[in-house]
Tab-separated table of C-alpha atoms in Angstrom:
chain	number	residue	atom	x	y	z
A	1	MET	CA	-41.163	64.568	-72.329
A	2	ALA	CA	-39.372	62.290	-69.868
A	3	GLY	CA	-36.458	60.358	-71.325
A	4	TRP	CA	-38.173	56.994	-71.002
A	5	GLU	CA	-41.267	58.211	-72.890
A	6	GLN	CA	-39.459	58.255	-76.219
A	7	HIS	CA	-39.458	54.434	-76.108
A	8	VAL	CA	-43.143	54.030	-75.201
A	9	ARG	CA	-45.397	52.461	-77.852
A	10	LYS	CA	-48.016	55.158	-78.339
A	11	VAL	CA	-51.333	54.441	-80.040
A	12	ILE	CA	-54.753	56.048	-80.316
A	13	PRO	CA	-56.922	53.458	-78.531
A	14	TYR	CA	-60.236	52.009	-79.561
A	15	VAL	CA	-63.189	53.756	-77.891
A	16	PRO	CA	-65.789	51.214	-76.720
A	17	GLY	CA	-69.482	51.966	-76.511
A	18	GLU	CA	-70.728	53.726	-73.418
A	19	GLN	CA	-71.657	51.412	-70.541
A	20	PRO	CA	-74.161	53.407	-68.476
A	21	ARG	CA	-75.629	52.044	-65.254
A	22	GLN	CA	-78.971	53.772	-64.867
A	23	GLU	CA	-82.159	52.395	-63.457
A	24	GLY	CA	-84.879	52.159	-66.086
A	25	MET	CA	-82.565	52.777	-69.031
A	26	ILE	CA	-82.902	51.140	-72.450
A	27	LYS	CA	-79.450	50.170	-73.652
A	28	LEU	CA	-79.282	49.896	-77.438
A	29	ASN	CA	-75.738	51.095	-78.035
A	30	THR	CA	-73.385	48.089	-77.910
A	31	ASN	CA	-75.226	45.392	-79.897
A	32	GLU	CA	-75.718	43.136	-76.902
A	33	ASN	CA	-78.347	40.421	-77.136
A	34	PRO	CA	-81.480	41.385	-75.149
A	35	TYR	CA	-82.236	37.760	-74.266
A	36	PRO	CA	-80.450	35.630	-71.652
A	37	PRO	CA	-77.978	32.889	-72.560
A	38	ALA	CA	-79.241	29.360	-73.150
A	39	PRO	CA	-80.763	27.705	-70.059
A	40	GLY	CA	-77.950	25.166	-69.969
A	41	VAL	CA	-75.466	27.969	-69.355
A	42	ALA	CA	-77.172	28.985	-66.096
A	43	ARG	CA	-77.492	25.349	-65.066
A	44	ALA	CA	-73.812	24.637	-65.732
A	45	LEU	CA	-72.811	27.757	-63.812
A	46	ARG	CA	-74.737	26.573	-60.752
A	47	GLU	CA	-73.156	23.138	-60.995
A	48	MET	CA	-69.560	24.309	-61.313
A	49	ASP	CA	-67.334	23.291	-58.404
A	50	PRO	CA	-65.301	26.285	-57.155
A	51	GLU	CA	-62.516	23.829	-56.339
A	52	GLN	CA	-61.647	23.606	-60.022
A	53	PHE	CA	-60.834	27.308	-60.137
A	54	ARG	CA	-57.571	26.689	-58.270
A	55	LEU	CA	-56.399	24.672	-61.291
A	56	TYR	CA	-55.225	26.001	-64.631
A	57	PRO	CA	-57.723	25.513	-67.454
A	58	ASP	CA	-56.986	23.214	-70.382
A	59	PRO	CA	-54.608	25.247	-72.592
A	60	ALA	CA	-55.966	23.464	-75.676
A	61	ALA	CA	-59.532	24.446	-74.688
A	62	SER	CA	-60.601	21.025	-75.951
A	63	LEU	CA	-64.110	21.020	-74.475
A	64	LEU	CA	-65.066	24.211	-76.290
A	65	VAL	CA	-63.034	23.541	-79.421
A	66	ASP	CA	-64.574	20.094	-79.877
A	67	SER	CA	-68.086	21.488	-79.353
A	68	LEU	CA	-67.539	24.138	-82.015
A	69	ALA	CA	-65.999	21.623	-84.410
A	70	ARG	CA	-69.086	19.416	-84.158
A	71	ARG	CA	-71.382	22.417	-84.621
A	72	TYR	CA	-69.697	23.549	-87.849
A	73	GLY	CA	-68.761	20.154	-89.273
A	74	LEU	CA	-65.041	20.843	-88.982
A	75	ALA	CA	-62.111	19.035	-87.394
A	76	SER	CA	-60.935	20.222	-83.987
A	77	ASN	CA	-57.633	21.341	-85.516
A	78	GLN	CA	-59.621	23.824	-87.612
A	79	ILE	CA	-60.839	25.809	-84.563
A	80	PHE	CA	-59.017	28.463	-82.541
A	81	VAL	CA	-60.605	30.088	-79.486
A	82	GLY	CA	-59.776	33.253	-77.581
A	83	VAL	CA	-61.012	35.837	-75.119
A	84	GLY	CA	-63.691	37.347	-77.328
A	85	SER	CA	-63.370	37.843	-81.079
A	86	ASP	CA	-61.311	40.976	-80.385
A	87	ASP	CA	-58.599	38.785	-78.858
A	88	VAL	CA	-58.832	36.336	-81.758
A	89	LEU	CA	-58.648	39.104	-84.364
A	90	ALA	CA	-55.736	40.822	-82.610
A	91	MET	CA	-53.894	37.494	-82.528
A	92	ALA	CA	-54.601	37.025	-86.231
A	93	PHE	CA	-53.244	40.502	-87.065
A	94	LEU	CA	-50.096	39.732	-85.070
A	95	THR	CA	-49.676	36.304	-86.663
A	96	PHE	CA	-50.447	36.882	-90.325
A	97	PHE	CA	-49.774	40.523	-91.197
A	98	ASN	CA	-46.020	40.901	-91.115
A	99	GLY	CA	-45.189	41.985	-94.663
A	100	LYS	CA	-44.319	45.387	-96.057
A	101	LYS	CA	-47.386	45.676	-98.270
A	102	PRO	CA	-50.452	47.340	-96.719
A	103	ILE	CA	-53.388	45.287	-95.531
A	104	LEU	CA	-56.760	46.425	-96.868
A	105	PHE	CA	-60.110	46.990	-95.162
A	106	PRO	CA	-63.060	49.351	-95.733
A	107	ASP	CA	-63.040	52.981	-94.678
A	108	ILE	CA	-66.288	52.445	-92.767
A	109	THR	CA	-66.020	49.305	-90.665
A	110	TYR	CA	-65.174	48.009	-87.197
A	111	SER	CA	-62.924	50.692	-85.777
A	112	PHE	CA	-60.588	48.282	-83.997
A	113	TYR	CA	-58.901	47.269	-87.281
A	114	ASP	CA	-56.837	50.426	-87.662
A	115	VAL	CA	-56.028	50.351	-83.931
A	116	TRP	CA	-54.485	46.879	-84.201
A	117	ALA	CA	-52.670	47.852	-87.392
A	118	ASN	CA	-51.139	50.853	-85.655
A	119	LEU	CA	-50.361	48.864	-82.502
A	120	TYR	CA	-48.472	46.177	-84.413
A	121	ARG	CA	-46.926	48.614	-86.916
A	122	ILE	CA	-48.786	47.035	-89.831
A	123	PRO	CA	-49.136	49.247	-92.920
A	124	TYR	CA	-52.753	49.553	-94.035
A	125	GLN	CA	-54.991	51.337	-96.505
A	126	CYS	CA	-58.733	51.886	-96.226
A	127	GLN	CA	-60.856	51.206	-99.287
A	128	PRO	CA	-63.944	53.424	-99.627
A	129	LEU	CA	-67.366	51.833	-99.527
A	130	ASP	CA	-69.684	52.966	-102.304
A	131	GLU	CA	-72.637	55.294	-101.733
A	132	ALA	CA	-74.802	52.366	-100.619
A	133	PHE	CA	-72.139	51.320	-98.064
A	134	CYS	CA	-71.184	48.245	-100.118
A	135	ILE	CA	-67.643	47.046	-100.691
A	136	ARG	CA	-66.272	47.376	-104.210
A	137	PRO	CA	-64.543	44.078	-105.074
A	138	GLU	CA	-62.220	45.746	-107.565
A	139	ASP	CA	-60.639	47.691	-104.685
A	140	TYR	CA	-59.280	44.401	-103.344
A	141	GLU	CA	-57.702	43.226	-106.598
A	142	ARG	CA	-54.465	45.142	-106.096
A	143	GLU	CA	-51.278	44.093	-104.335
A	144	ASN	CA	-51.681	43.929	-100.587
A	145	GLY	CA	-50.445	42.288	-97.416
A	146	GLY	CA	-53.839	40.879	-96.369
A	147	ILE	CA	-57.537	41.692	-96.315
A	148	VAL	CA	-60.015	42.108	-93.458
A	149	LEU	CA	-63.748	42.322	-94.097
A	150	ALA	CA	-66.537	42.432	-91.521
A	151	ASN	CA	-69.550	40.637	-92.969
A	152	PRO	CA	-72.201	41.794	-92.205
A	153	ASN	CA	-70.278	45.014	-91.886
A	154	ALA	CA	-70.279	47.136	-88.751
A	155	PRO	CA	-71.678	49.696	-88.199
A	156	THR	CA	-73.663	49.624	-91.462
A	157	GLY	CA	-75.130	46.104	-91.280
A	158	VAL	CA	-74.626	45.542	-95.020
A	159	ALA	CA	-73.729	41.966	-95.991
A	160	ALA	CA	-71.738	40.947	-99.056
A	161	GLY	CA	-72.764	37.749	-100.815
A	162	LEU	CA	-70.636	34.624	-100.934
A	163	LYS	CA	-69.934	35.142	-104.648
A	164	THR	CA	-68.410	38.535	-103.858
A	165	LEU	CA	-66.261	37.090	-101.084
A	166	GLN	CA	-65.218	34.154	-103.242
A	167	GLY	CA	-64.175	36.521	-106.001
A	168	ILE	CA	-61.984	38.445	-103.550
A	169	LEU	CA	-60.460	35.198	-102.295
A	170	GLU	CA	-59.695	34.096	-105.862
A	171	GLN	CA	-57.856	37.351	-106.511
A	172	ASN	CA	-55.840	37.114	-103.269
A	173	ARG	CA	-54.566	33.550	-102.982
A	174	ASP	CA	-51.156	34.658	-101.685
A	175	VAL	CA	-52.364	36.612	-98.617
A	176	ILE	CA	-54.585	35.894	-95.626
A	177	VAL	CA	-58.201	37.017	-95.956
A	178	ILE	CA	-60.063	37.427	-92.667
A	179	ILE	CA	-63.863	37.485	-92.692
A	180	ASP	CA	-65.142	38.863	-89.384
A	181	GLU	CA	-68.604	37.360	-88.909
A	182	ALA	CA	-69.626	38.794	-85.541
A	183	TYR	CA	-73.186	39.336	-86.864
A	184	ILE	CA	-73.563	36.506	-89.384
A	185	ASP	CA	-76.186	34.654	-87.332
A	186	PHE	CA	-78.652	37.504	-87.936
A	187	GLY	CA	-78.421	37.427	-91.739
A	188	GLY	CA	-76.180	36.698	-94.702
A	189	ASP	CA	-74.323	33.541	-95.699
A	190	SER	CA	-71.320	32.419	-93.676
A	191	ALA	CA	-67.965	32.019	-95.392
A	192	VAL	CA	-67.368	28.845	-93.360
A	193	SER	CA	-68.569	26.910	-96.407
A	194	LEU	CA	-65.579	28.291	-98.356
A	195	ILE	CA	-62.943	27.031	-95.909
A	196	PRO	CA	-62.309	23.696	-97.712
A	197	SER	CA	-61.498	25.571	-100.924
A	198	TYR	CA	-59.203	28.295	-99.562
A	199	ASP	CA	-56.197	27.658	-97.351
A	200	ASN	CA	-55.808	31.422	-96.825
A	201	LEU	CA	-59.312	32.046	-95.401
A	202	LEU	CA	-59.863	32.708	-91.695
A	203	VAL	CA	-63.458	33.124	-90.493
A	204	VAL	CA	-63.940	34.743	-87.067
A	205	GLN	CA	-67.109	34.598	-84.967
A	206	THR	CA	-68.153	35.412	-81.410
A	207	PHE	CA	-70.449	34.412	-78.548
A	208	SER	CA	-71.070	38.071	-77.687
A	209	LYS	CA	-74.013	38.714	-80.016
A	210	SER	CA	-76.131	35.739	-81.080
A	211	ARG	CA	-75.266	33.607	-78.042
A	212	SER	CA	-75.907	36.337	-75.434
A	213	MET	CA	-72.522	35.951	-73.746
A	214	ALA	CA	-70.727	39.267	-74.232
A	215	GLY	CA	-69.737	39.220	-70.566
A	216	MET	CA	-68.095	35.808	-70.867
A	217	ARG	CA	-65.644	36.900	-73.624
A	218	ILE	CA	-65.549	33.966	-76.040
A	219	GLY	CA	-64.469	34.273	-79.658
A	220	TYR	CA	-63.229	31.767	-82.206
A	221	ALA	CA	-61.642	31.436	-85.620
A	222	MET	CA	-62.128	28.732	-88.220
A	223	GLY	CA	-59.830	27.807	-91.073
A	224	GLN	CA	-57.652	25.094	-92.488
A	225	PRO	CA	-55.357	23.342	-89.957
A	226	ARG	CA	-52.163	25.139	-90.958
A	227	LEU	CA	-53.683	28.566	-90.236
A	228	ILE	CA	-54.956	27.398	-86.850
A	229	GLN	CA	-51.556	25.924	-85.987
A	230	TYR	CA	-49.877	29.252	-86.714
A	231	LEU	CA	-52.378	31.013	-84.457
A	232	ASN	CA	-51.798	28.512	-81.662
A	233	ASP	CA	-48.025	28.891	-81.975
A	234	VAL	CA	-48.370	32.631	-81.371
A	235	LYS	CA	-50.926	32.132	-78.602
A	236	TYR	CA	-48.638	29.721	-76.711
A	237	SER	CA	-45.812	32.222	-77.088
A	238	PHE	CA	-48.027	34.913	-75.604
A	239	ASN	CA	-50.327	33.319	-73.019
A	240	SER	CA	-51.000	29.578	-72.833
A	241	TYR	CA	-54.111	29.913	-70.655
A	242	THR	CA	-56.336	32.371	-72.488
A	243	MET	CA	-59.695	30.766	-71.664
A	244	SER	CA	-61.004	30.384	-68.112
A	245	GLN	CA	-62.532	27.189	-66.746
A	246	ALA	CA	-65.924	28.911	-66.709
A	247	SER	CA	-65.643	30.130	-70.302
A	248	LEU	CA	-64.831	26.645	-71.560
A	249	ARG	CA	-67.688	24.947	-69.730
A	250	LEU	CA	-70.352	27.578	-70.314
A	251	GLY	CA	-69.345	28.105	-73.920
A	252	ALA	CA	-69.717	24.407	-74.648
A	253	GLU	CA	-73.169	24.426	-73.021
A	254	ALA	CA	-74.256	27.360	-75.185
A	255	VAL	CA	-73.180	25.576	-78.363
A	256	ALA	CA	-75.106	22.452	-77.355
A	257	GLU	CA	-78.469	24.257	-77.189
A	258	GLU	CA	-79.033	24.819	-80.893
A	259	ALA	CA	-82.831	25.135	-80.656
A	260	TYR	CA	-82.572	27.997	-78.154
A	261	PHE	CA	-79.932	29.712	-80.290
A	262	LEU	CA	-82.144	29.529	-83.378
A	263	ASP	CA	-85.188	30.753	-81.453
A	264	THR	CA	-83.514	33.866	-80.026
A	265	THR	CA	-81.848	34.851	-83.290
A	266	LYS	CA	-85.185	34.472	-85.072
A	267	LYS	CA	-86.837	36.749	-82.488
A	268	ILE	CA	-84.217	39.431	-83.075
A	269	ILE	CA	-84.512	39.140	-86.867
A	270	ASN	CA	-88.315	39.445	-86.693
A	271	THR	CA	-88.083	42.475	-84.417
A	272	ARG	CA	-85.470	44.075	-86.675
A	273	GLU	CA	-87.648	43.702	-89.761
A	274	ARG	CA	-90.679	45.139	-87.968
A	275	VAL	CA	-88.691	48.118	-86.705
A	276	LYS	CA	-87.327	48.773	-90.193
A	277	LYS	CA	-90.876	49.248	-91.448
A	278	GLU	CA	-91.770	51.507	-88.532
A	279	LEU	CA	-88.654	53.644	-89.005
A	280	THR	CA	-89.331	53.985	-92.724
A	281	GLY	CA	-92.801	55.283	-91.874
A	282	LEU	CA	-91.182	57.922	-89.658
A	283	GLY	CA	-88.954	59.140	-92.483
A	284	PHE	CA	-85.731	57.359	-91.536
A	285	VAL	CA	-83.421	55.911	-94.177
A	286	PHE	CA	-80.941	53.095	-93.671
A	287	PRO	CA	-79.094	50.337	-95.512
A	288	ASP	CA	-80.628	46.865	-95.378
A	289	SER	CA	-79.104	45.588	-92.152
A	290	LYS	CA	-78.338	41.912	-91.677
A	291	GLY	CA	-77.009	42.453	-88.159
A	292	ASN	CA	-78.741	42.838	-84.811
A	293	PHE	CA	-78.807	46.604	-85.309
A	294	ILE	CA	-80.062	49.254	-87.717
A	295	PHE	CA	-77.882	52.084	-89.043
A	296	ALA	CA	-80.405	54.870	-89.460
A	297	SER	CA	-80.458	58.505	-90.531
A	298	HIS	CA	-83.242	61.080	-90.652
A	299	PRO	CA	-83.062	63.685	-93.451
A	300	GLN	CA	-84.542	66.490	-91.305
A	301	ILE	CA	-82.904	65.801	-87.919
A	302	SER	CA	-79.199	65.532	-87.196
A	303	ALA	CA	-77.958	62.284	-85.699
A	304	GLN	CA	-76.233	64.145	-82.891
A	305	GLU	CA	-79.468	65.927	-81.965
A	306	LEU	CA	-81.371	62.645	-81.907
A	307	PHE	CA	-78.595	60.935	-79.958
A	308	GLU	CA	-78.695	63.587	-77.247
A	309	ALA	CA	-82.496	63.670	-77.135
A	310	LEU	CA	-82.662	59.904	-76.721
A	311	LYS	CA	-80.007	59.999	-74.042
A	312	ARG	CA	-82.049	62.481	-72.018
A	313	GLU	CA	-84.809	59.853	-72.019
A	314	LYS	CA	-82.290	57.208	-70.886
A	315	ILE	CA	-82.396	55.501	-74.274
A	316	TYR	CA	-78.833	54.820	-75.362
A	317	VAL	CA	-77.842	54.317	-79.006
A	318	ARG	CA	-74.441	54.685	-80.707
A	319	TYR	CA	-73.323	57.844	-82.499
A	320	PHE	CA	-70.109	57.992	-84.552
A	321	PRO	CA	-68.970	61.586	-85.244
A	322	LYS	CA	-66.851	60.478	-88.187
A	323	PRO	CA	-66.732	61.455	-91.875
A	324	ARG	CA	-69.468	59.909	-94.044
A	325	ILE	CA	-71.390	58.445	-91.076
A	326	GLN	CA	-71.903	61.453	-88.802
A	327	ASP	CA	-75.564	61.610	-89.880
A	328	TYR	CA	-76.324	58.059	-88.730
A	329	LEU	CA	-77.191	56.355	-85.463
A	330	ARG	CA	-76.556	52.670	-84.856
A	331	ILE	CA	-79.530	51.261	-83.001
A	332	THR	CA	-79.244	47.816	-81.425
A	333	VAL	CA	-82.311	45.621	-81.802
A	334	GLY	CA	-83.692	45.018	-78.318
A	335	THR	CA	-86.827	43.267	-77.165
A	336	ASP	CA	-90.135	44.178	-78.773
A	337	SER	CA	-91.135	46.199	-75.703
A	338	GLN	CA	-87.845	48.120	-75.714
A	339	MET	CA	-88.184	48.906	-79.397
A	340	ASP	CA	-91.786	50.034	-78.904
A	341	ILE	CA	-90.615	52.608	-76.342
A	342	LEU	CA	-87.918	53.789	-78.753
A	343	LEU	CA	-90.381	54.043	-81.634
A	344	SER	CA	-92.927	55.901	-79.513
A	345	PHE	CA	-90.323	58.506	-78.618
A	346	LEU	CA	-89.142	58.839	-82.222
A	347	LYS	CA	-92.714	59.208	-83.445
A	348	ASP	CA	-93.280	62.126	-81.089
A	349	TYR	CA	-89.874	63.695	-81.742
A	350	THR	CA	-90.075	63.539	-85.528
A	351	SER	CA	-93.563	65.093	-85.498
A	352	ILE	CA	-92.296	68.342	-83.974
A	353	ASP	CA	-92.491	71.201	-86.463
A	354	ARG	CA	-89.051	72.443	-87.430
A	355	PRO	CA	-88.098	75.608	-89.314
């Protein structure tokens, strides 16, 4: 090892989903929305003057922040925006988790949480989900330095009810509780309604899933003003200009088109429920997903075998070779036609006689 390497911050990085570029492929592995962004987004993009790109964007991101505040019935000083919810969550970890007690999150959840904890030298402990992949509230009633819960959870899709979340908040008034709601628009009840009652609650959402803008990288957090001020203080100490001119303008346009947003999320929910029934008929088992994906397992066929067979057909899903979930595939809900092709393949594959 070179002398300078002993001072390098070494971490095991997050591994993102595969991003293949194949003609005719069906990409169901990264929970992207199969429908385009709202029409106003394309219109605003065409109308943008390239001249403005020579200027720094508004560091307060007021156009986007104000749009989100109106959408959720909050004040503008209750909104924080960043470059995707990953950026927002990483900023929250850096800002709020600086004690000696471990932060708590489930053992099966978004796999960036332990990466950030290790990166920022935050002690943490994983709490095991039960056999149905549900959180156990009693696991979060012990001393801790903070709590992070994805709801609906990833990659399982299971959503905890507001009463469960409220109970956890009541038991943890002296630490920050982050509810990561990347998939909340596809099912479940948002914890935004709890913000007035809890000054330690931070709710994080994203434009990447329900608003079809994963490529634009827009995320946001909502909470009481003091929490948002702390986040902004860290942001301005790190990078004042986190959001591009395009992100601010196009994000605001996406928020404005509520009818389109509701229509596309409803399409995905309807397709998800139909595919659940079809998969059940083919022998698959899965928790009741409230996300834009299904976390499915087949008792007679290994997940790895199915993953590789699908990949040969240029159908990409996500496989996690990890304890407790190595028998499951996470399947993004695509368009009806995409899901029909997937189901047709699975019907043929599961009908093969096996010893």
